[in-house]
Short mmCIF file of C-alpha atoms and ligand atoms in Angstrom, two decimals:
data_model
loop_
_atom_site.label_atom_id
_atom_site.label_comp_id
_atom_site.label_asym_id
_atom_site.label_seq_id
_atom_site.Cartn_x
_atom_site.Cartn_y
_atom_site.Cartn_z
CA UNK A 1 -96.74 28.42 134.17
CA UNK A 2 -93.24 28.77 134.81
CA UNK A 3 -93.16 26.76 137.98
CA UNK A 4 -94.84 23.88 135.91
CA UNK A 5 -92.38 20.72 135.72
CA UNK A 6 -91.16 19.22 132.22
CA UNK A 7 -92.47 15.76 131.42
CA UNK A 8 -89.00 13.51 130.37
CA UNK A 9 -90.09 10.10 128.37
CA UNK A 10 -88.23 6.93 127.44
CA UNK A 11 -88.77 3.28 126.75
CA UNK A 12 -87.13 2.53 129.87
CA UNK A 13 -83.87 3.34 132.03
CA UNK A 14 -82.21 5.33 129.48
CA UNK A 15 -83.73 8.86 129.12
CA UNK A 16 -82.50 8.98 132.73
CA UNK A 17 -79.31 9.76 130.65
CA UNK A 18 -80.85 12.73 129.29
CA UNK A 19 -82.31 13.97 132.54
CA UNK A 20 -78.91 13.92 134.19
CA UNK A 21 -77.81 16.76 131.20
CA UNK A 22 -81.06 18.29 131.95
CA UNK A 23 -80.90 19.01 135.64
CA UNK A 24 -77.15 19.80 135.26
CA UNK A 25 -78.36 22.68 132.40
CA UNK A 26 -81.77 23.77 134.31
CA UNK A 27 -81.38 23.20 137.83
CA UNK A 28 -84.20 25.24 138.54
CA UNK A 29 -87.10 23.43 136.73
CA UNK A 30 -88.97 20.70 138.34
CA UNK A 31 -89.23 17.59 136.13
CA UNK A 32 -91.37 14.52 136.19
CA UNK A 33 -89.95 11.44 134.73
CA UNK A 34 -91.79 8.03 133.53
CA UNK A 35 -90.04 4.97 131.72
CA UNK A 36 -92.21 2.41 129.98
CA UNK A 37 -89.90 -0.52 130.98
CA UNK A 38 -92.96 -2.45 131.38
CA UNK A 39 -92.83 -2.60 127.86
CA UNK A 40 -89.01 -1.92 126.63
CA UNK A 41 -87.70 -1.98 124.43
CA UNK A 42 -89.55 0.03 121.57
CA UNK A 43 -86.24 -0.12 119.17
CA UNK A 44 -87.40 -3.75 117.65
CA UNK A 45 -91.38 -2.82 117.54
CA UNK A 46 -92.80 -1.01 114.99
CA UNK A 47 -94.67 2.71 114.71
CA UNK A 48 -97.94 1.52 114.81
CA UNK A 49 -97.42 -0.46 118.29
CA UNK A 50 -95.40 2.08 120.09
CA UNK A 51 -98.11 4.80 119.26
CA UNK A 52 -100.60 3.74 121.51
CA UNK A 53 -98.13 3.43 124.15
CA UNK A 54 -96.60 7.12 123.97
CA UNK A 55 -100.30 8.70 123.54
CA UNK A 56 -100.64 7.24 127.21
CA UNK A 57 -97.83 8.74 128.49
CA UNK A 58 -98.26 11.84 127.21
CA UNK A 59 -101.42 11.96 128.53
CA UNK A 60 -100.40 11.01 131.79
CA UNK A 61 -97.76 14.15 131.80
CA UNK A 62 -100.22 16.69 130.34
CA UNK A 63 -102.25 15.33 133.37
CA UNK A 64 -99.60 16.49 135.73
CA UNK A 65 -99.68 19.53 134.07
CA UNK A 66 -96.25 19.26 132.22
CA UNK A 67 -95.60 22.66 130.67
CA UNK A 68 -93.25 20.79 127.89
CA UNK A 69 -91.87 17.46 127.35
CA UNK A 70 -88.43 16.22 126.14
CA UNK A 71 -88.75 12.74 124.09
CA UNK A 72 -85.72 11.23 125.94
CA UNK A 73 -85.71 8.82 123.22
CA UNK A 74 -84.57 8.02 119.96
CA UNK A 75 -86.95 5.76 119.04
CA UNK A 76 -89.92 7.23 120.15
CA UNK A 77 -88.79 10.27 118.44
CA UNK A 78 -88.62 8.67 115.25
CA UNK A 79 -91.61 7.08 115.29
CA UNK A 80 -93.93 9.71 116.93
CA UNK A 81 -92.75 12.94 117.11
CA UNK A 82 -94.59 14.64 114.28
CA UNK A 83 -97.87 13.06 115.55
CA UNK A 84 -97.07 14.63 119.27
CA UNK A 85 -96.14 17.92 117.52
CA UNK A 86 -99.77 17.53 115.59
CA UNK A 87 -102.07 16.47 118.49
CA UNK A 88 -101.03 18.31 121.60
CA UNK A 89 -100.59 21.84 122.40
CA UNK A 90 -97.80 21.19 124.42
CA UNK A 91 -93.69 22.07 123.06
CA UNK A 92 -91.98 18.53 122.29
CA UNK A 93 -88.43 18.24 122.34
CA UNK A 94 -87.17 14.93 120.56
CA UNK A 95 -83.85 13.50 120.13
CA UNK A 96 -81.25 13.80 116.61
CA UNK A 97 -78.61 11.42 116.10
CA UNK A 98 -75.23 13.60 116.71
CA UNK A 99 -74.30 13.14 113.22
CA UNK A 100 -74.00 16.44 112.59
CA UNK A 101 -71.41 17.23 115.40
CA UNK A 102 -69.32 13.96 114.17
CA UNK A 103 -69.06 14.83 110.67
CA UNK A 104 -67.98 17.99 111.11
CA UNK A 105 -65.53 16.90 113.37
CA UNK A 106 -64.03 13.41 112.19
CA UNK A 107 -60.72 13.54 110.40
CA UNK A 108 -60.92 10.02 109.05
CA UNK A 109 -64.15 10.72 107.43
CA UNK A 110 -65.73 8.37 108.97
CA UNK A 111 -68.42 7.87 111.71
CA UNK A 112 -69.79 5.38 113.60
CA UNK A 113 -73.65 5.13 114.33
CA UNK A 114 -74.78 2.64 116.98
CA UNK A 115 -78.92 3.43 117.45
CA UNK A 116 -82.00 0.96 117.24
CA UNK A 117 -83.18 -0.47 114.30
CA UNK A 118 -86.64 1.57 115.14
CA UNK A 119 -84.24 4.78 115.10
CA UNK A 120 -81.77 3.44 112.09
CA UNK A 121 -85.00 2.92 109.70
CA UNK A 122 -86.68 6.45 110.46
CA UNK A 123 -87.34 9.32 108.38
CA UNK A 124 -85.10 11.56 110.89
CA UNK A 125 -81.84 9.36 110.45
CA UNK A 126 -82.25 9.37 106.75
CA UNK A 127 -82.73 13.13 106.38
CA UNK A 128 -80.03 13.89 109.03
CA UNK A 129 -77.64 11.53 107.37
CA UNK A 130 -78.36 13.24 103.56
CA UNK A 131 -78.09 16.89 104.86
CA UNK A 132 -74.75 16.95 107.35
CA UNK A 133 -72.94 13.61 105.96
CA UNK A 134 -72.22 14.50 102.44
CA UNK A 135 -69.03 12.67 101.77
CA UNK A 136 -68.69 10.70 104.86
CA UNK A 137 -69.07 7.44 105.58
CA UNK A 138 -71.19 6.71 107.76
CA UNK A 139 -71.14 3.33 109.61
CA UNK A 140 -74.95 2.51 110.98
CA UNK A 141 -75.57 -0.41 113.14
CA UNK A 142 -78.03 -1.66 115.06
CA UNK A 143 -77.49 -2.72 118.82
CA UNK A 144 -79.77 -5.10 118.97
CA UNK A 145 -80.23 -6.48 122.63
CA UNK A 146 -78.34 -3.69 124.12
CA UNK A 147 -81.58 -1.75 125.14
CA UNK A 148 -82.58 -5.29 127.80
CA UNK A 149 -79.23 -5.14 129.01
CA UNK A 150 -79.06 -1.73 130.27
CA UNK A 151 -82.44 -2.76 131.69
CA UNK A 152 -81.36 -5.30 133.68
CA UNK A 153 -78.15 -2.91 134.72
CA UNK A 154 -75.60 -5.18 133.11
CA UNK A 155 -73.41 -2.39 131.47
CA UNK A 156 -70.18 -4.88 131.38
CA UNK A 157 -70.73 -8.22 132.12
CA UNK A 158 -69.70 -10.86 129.30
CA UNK A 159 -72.81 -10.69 127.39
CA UNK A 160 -72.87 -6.88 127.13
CA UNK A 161 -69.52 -6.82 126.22
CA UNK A 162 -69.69 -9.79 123.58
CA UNK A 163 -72.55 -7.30 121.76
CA UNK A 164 -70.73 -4.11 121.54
CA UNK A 165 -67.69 -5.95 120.76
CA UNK A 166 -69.81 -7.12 117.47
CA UNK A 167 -71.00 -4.21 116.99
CA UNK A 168 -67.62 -2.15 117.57
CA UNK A 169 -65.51 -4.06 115.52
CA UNK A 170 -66.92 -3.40 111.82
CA UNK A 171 -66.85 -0.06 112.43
CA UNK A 172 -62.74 0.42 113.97
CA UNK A 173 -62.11 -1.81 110.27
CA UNK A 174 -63.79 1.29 108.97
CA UNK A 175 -61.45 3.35 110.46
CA UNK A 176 -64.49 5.39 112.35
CA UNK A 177 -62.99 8.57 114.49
CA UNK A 178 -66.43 9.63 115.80
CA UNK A 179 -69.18 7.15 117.71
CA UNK A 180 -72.76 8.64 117.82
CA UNK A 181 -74.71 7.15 120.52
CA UNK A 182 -78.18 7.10 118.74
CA UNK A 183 -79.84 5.57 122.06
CA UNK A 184 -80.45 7.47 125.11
CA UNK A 185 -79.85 3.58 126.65
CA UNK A 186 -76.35 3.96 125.33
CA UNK A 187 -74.61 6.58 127.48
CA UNK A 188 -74.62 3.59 130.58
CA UNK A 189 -72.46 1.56 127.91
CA UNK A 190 -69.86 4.46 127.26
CA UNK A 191 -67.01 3.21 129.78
CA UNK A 192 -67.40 -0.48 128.30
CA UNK A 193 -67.12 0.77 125.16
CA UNK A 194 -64.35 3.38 125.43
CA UNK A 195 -62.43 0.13 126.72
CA UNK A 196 -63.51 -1.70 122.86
CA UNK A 197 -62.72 1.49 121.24
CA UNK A 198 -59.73 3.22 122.51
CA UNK A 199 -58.71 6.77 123.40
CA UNK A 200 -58.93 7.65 119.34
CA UNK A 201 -62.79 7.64 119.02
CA UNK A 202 -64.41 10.48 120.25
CA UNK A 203 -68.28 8.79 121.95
CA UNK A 204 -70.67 11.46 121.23
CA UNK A 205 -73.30 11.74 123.37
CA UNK A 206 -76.24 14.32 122.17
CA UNK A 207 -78.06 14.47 125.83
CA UNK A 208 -76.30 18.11 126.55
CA UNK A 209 -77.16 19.32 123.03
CA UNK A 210 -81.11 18.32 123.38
CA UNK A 211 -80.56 19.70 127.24
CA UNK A 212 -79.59 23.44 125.76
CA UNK A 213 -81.69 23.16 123.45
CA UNK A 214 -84.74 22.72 125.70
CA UNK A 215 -83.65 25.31 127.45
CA UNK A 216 -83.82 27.88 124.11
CA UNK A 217 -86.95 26.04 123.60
CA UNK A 218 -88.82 27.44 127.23
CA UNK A 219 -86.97 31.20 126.49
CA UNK A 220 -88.50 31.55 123.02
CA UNK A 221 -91.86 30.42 124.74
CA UNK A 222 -91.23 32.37 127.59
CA UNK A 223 -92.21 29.32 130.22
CA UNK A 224 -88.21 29.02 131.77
CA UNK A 225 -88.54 28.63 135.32
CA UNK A 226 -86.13 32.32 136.49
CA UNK A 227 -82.83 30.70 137.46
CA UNK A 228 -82.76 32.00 140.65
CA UNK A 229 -80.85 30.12 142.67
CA UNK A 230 -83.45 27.39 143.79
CA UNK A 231 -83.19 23.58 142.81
CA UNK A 232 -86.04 21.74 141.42
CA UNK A 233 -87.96 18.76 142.28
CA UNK A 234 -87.84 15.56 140.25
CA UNK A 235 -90.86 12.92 140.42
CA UNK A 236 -90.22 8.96 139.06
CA UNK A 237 -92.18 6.80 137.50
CA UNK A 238 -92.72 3.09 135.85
CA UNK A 239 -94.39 0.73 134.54
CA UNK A 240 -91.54 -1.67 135.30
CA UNK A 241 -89.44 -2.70 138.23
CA UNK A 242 -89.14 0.24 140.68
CA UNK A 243 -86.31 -1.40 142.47
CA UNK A 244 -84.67 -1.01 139.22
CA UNK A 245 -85.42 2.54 138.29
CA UNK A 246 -84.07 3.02 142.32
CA UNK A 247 -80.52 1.13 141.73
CA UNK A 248 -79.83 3.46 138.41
CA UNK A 249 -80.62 6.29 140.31
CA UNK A 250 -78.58 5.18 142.80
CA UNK A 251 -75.63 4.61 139.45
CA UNK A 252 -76.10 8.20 138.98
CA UNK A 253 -75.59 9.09 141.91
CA UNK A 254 -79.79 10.05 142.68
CA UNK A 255 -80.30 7.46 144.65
CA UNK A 256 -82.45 9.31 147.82
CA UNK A 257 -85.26 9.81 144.96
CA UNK A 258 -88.57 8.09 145.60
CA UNK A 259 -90.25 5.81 142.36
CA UNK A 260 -93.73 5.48 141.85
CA UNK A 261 -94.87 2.24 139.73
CA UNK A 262 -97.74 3.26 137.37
CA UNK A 263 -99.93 1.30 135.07
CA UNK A 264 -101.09 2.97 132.12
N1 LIG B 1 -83.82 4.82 124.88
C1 LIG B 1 -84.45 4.42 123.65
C2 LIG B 1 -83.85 5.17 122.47
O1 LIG B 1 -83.20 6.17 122.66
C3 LIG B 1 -84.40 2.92 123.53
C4 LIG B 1 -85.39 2.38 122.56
C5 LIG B 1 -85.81 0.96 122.90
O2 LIG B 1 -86.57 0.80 123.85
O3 LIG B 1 -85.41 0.06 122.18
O4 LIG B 1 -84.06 4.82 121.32
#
């Protein structure tokens, strides 16, 4: 069981962000990865037609005989993750917006949110919002169209910038100290927007948090690979453009990893 990889799931590109704190925190474990870039982004669409979408990916993973999988994904999380928990008999580990970290943390008393609508409107934002934000403000907006530009690798070209300068702005008037990144797409964005933000906001990125916690997650269920020393084996997959899975890899510095295209 132990030796069993962990499935990682995202829209897209981005929950390559969270597999990059993963690896780093269990080098050991062997991991299979798929992005649905076929059909990115989920952030704009709506539960009922991202459902059928992450039921077939899951189902692909359990095929490969995932021993757990982390819901690299905001959005998916939001819209799903209680129906994963319900159906399969597998351990899901889904994304939180930060906003706990931030507002313990800010000084101004004030925190920025940039996430998907998908992510903004769910159940999770409102409930971690009501329980750790109690007397903050809390400035949540949506990056729409940031999602297809990480897609297409454009983390800084005019366009990208013109959007997170939109979406930046309103929330430096608000004096924001803290900026949750409430998309695992976002993390690509960071250096483009620590150049709209300044040194004084801290960019909060919750990929190492959900990486230790998946690692508490396989201890309490006894399924950790032993860290002993050995390195793990990551497998790629999309139902997009491989060449374009390939080049991020290659961002991150993966780049001698082989991509499968799949069509589920
Ligand atoms: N990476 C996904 C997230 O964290 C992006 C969602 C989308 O495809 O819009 O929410």
């Amino acid at each position: 069981m132990t030796e069993q990889p962990i499935g990682v799931m995202d829209s897209g590109l981005g929950g390559l962000s969270v597999w990059q704190a993963l690896i780093q925190c269990l080098p050991e474990e062997n991991f299979i990865y798929l992005g649905d870039s076929g059909f990115c982004p989920y952030g704009s669409k709506s539960a009922a037609e991202i459902l059928p979408r992450v039921t077939h990916i899951v189902d692909f993973l359990e095929e490969k005989g995932c021993k757990a999988i982390v819901v690299a994904c905001n959005a998916i999380t939001a819209a799903s993750i209680d129906f994963l928990r319900q159906h399969y008999p597998i351990p899901f580990i889904g994304m939180e917006p930060a906003i706990k970290p931030a507002s313990v943390h800010t000084r101004t008393r004030a925190v920025g949110v940039l996430a998907t609508e998908r992510t903004l409107q769910g159940r999770l934002f409102a409930t971690t919002r009501s329980k750790y934000a109690q007397g903050i403000r809390v400035v949540a907006i949506a990056g729409n169209g940031l999602v297809e530009q990480v897609e297409v690798l454009d983390f800084d070209g005019d366009a990208t910038m013109d959007l997170l300068r939109r979406y930046l702005r309103p929330m430096l008037t608000e004096n924001i100290d803290h900026l949750v990144l409430g998309c695992t797409h976002y993390p690509f964005l960071a250096a483009s927007i620590r150049r709209i933000v300044g040194d004084g906001v801290c960019i909060v990125n919750p990929a190492p948090a959900v990486a230790r916690h998946t690692l508490s997650v396989l201890e309490q269920m006894q399924i950790r690979h032993p860290p002993n020393g050995s390195v793990g084996r990551s497998i790629f997959y999309t139902t997009g453009d491989t060449e374009k899975m390939k080049h991020m890899l290659s961002f991150i510095q993966a780049a001698d990893r082989e991509v499968t295209p799949v069509r589920l």
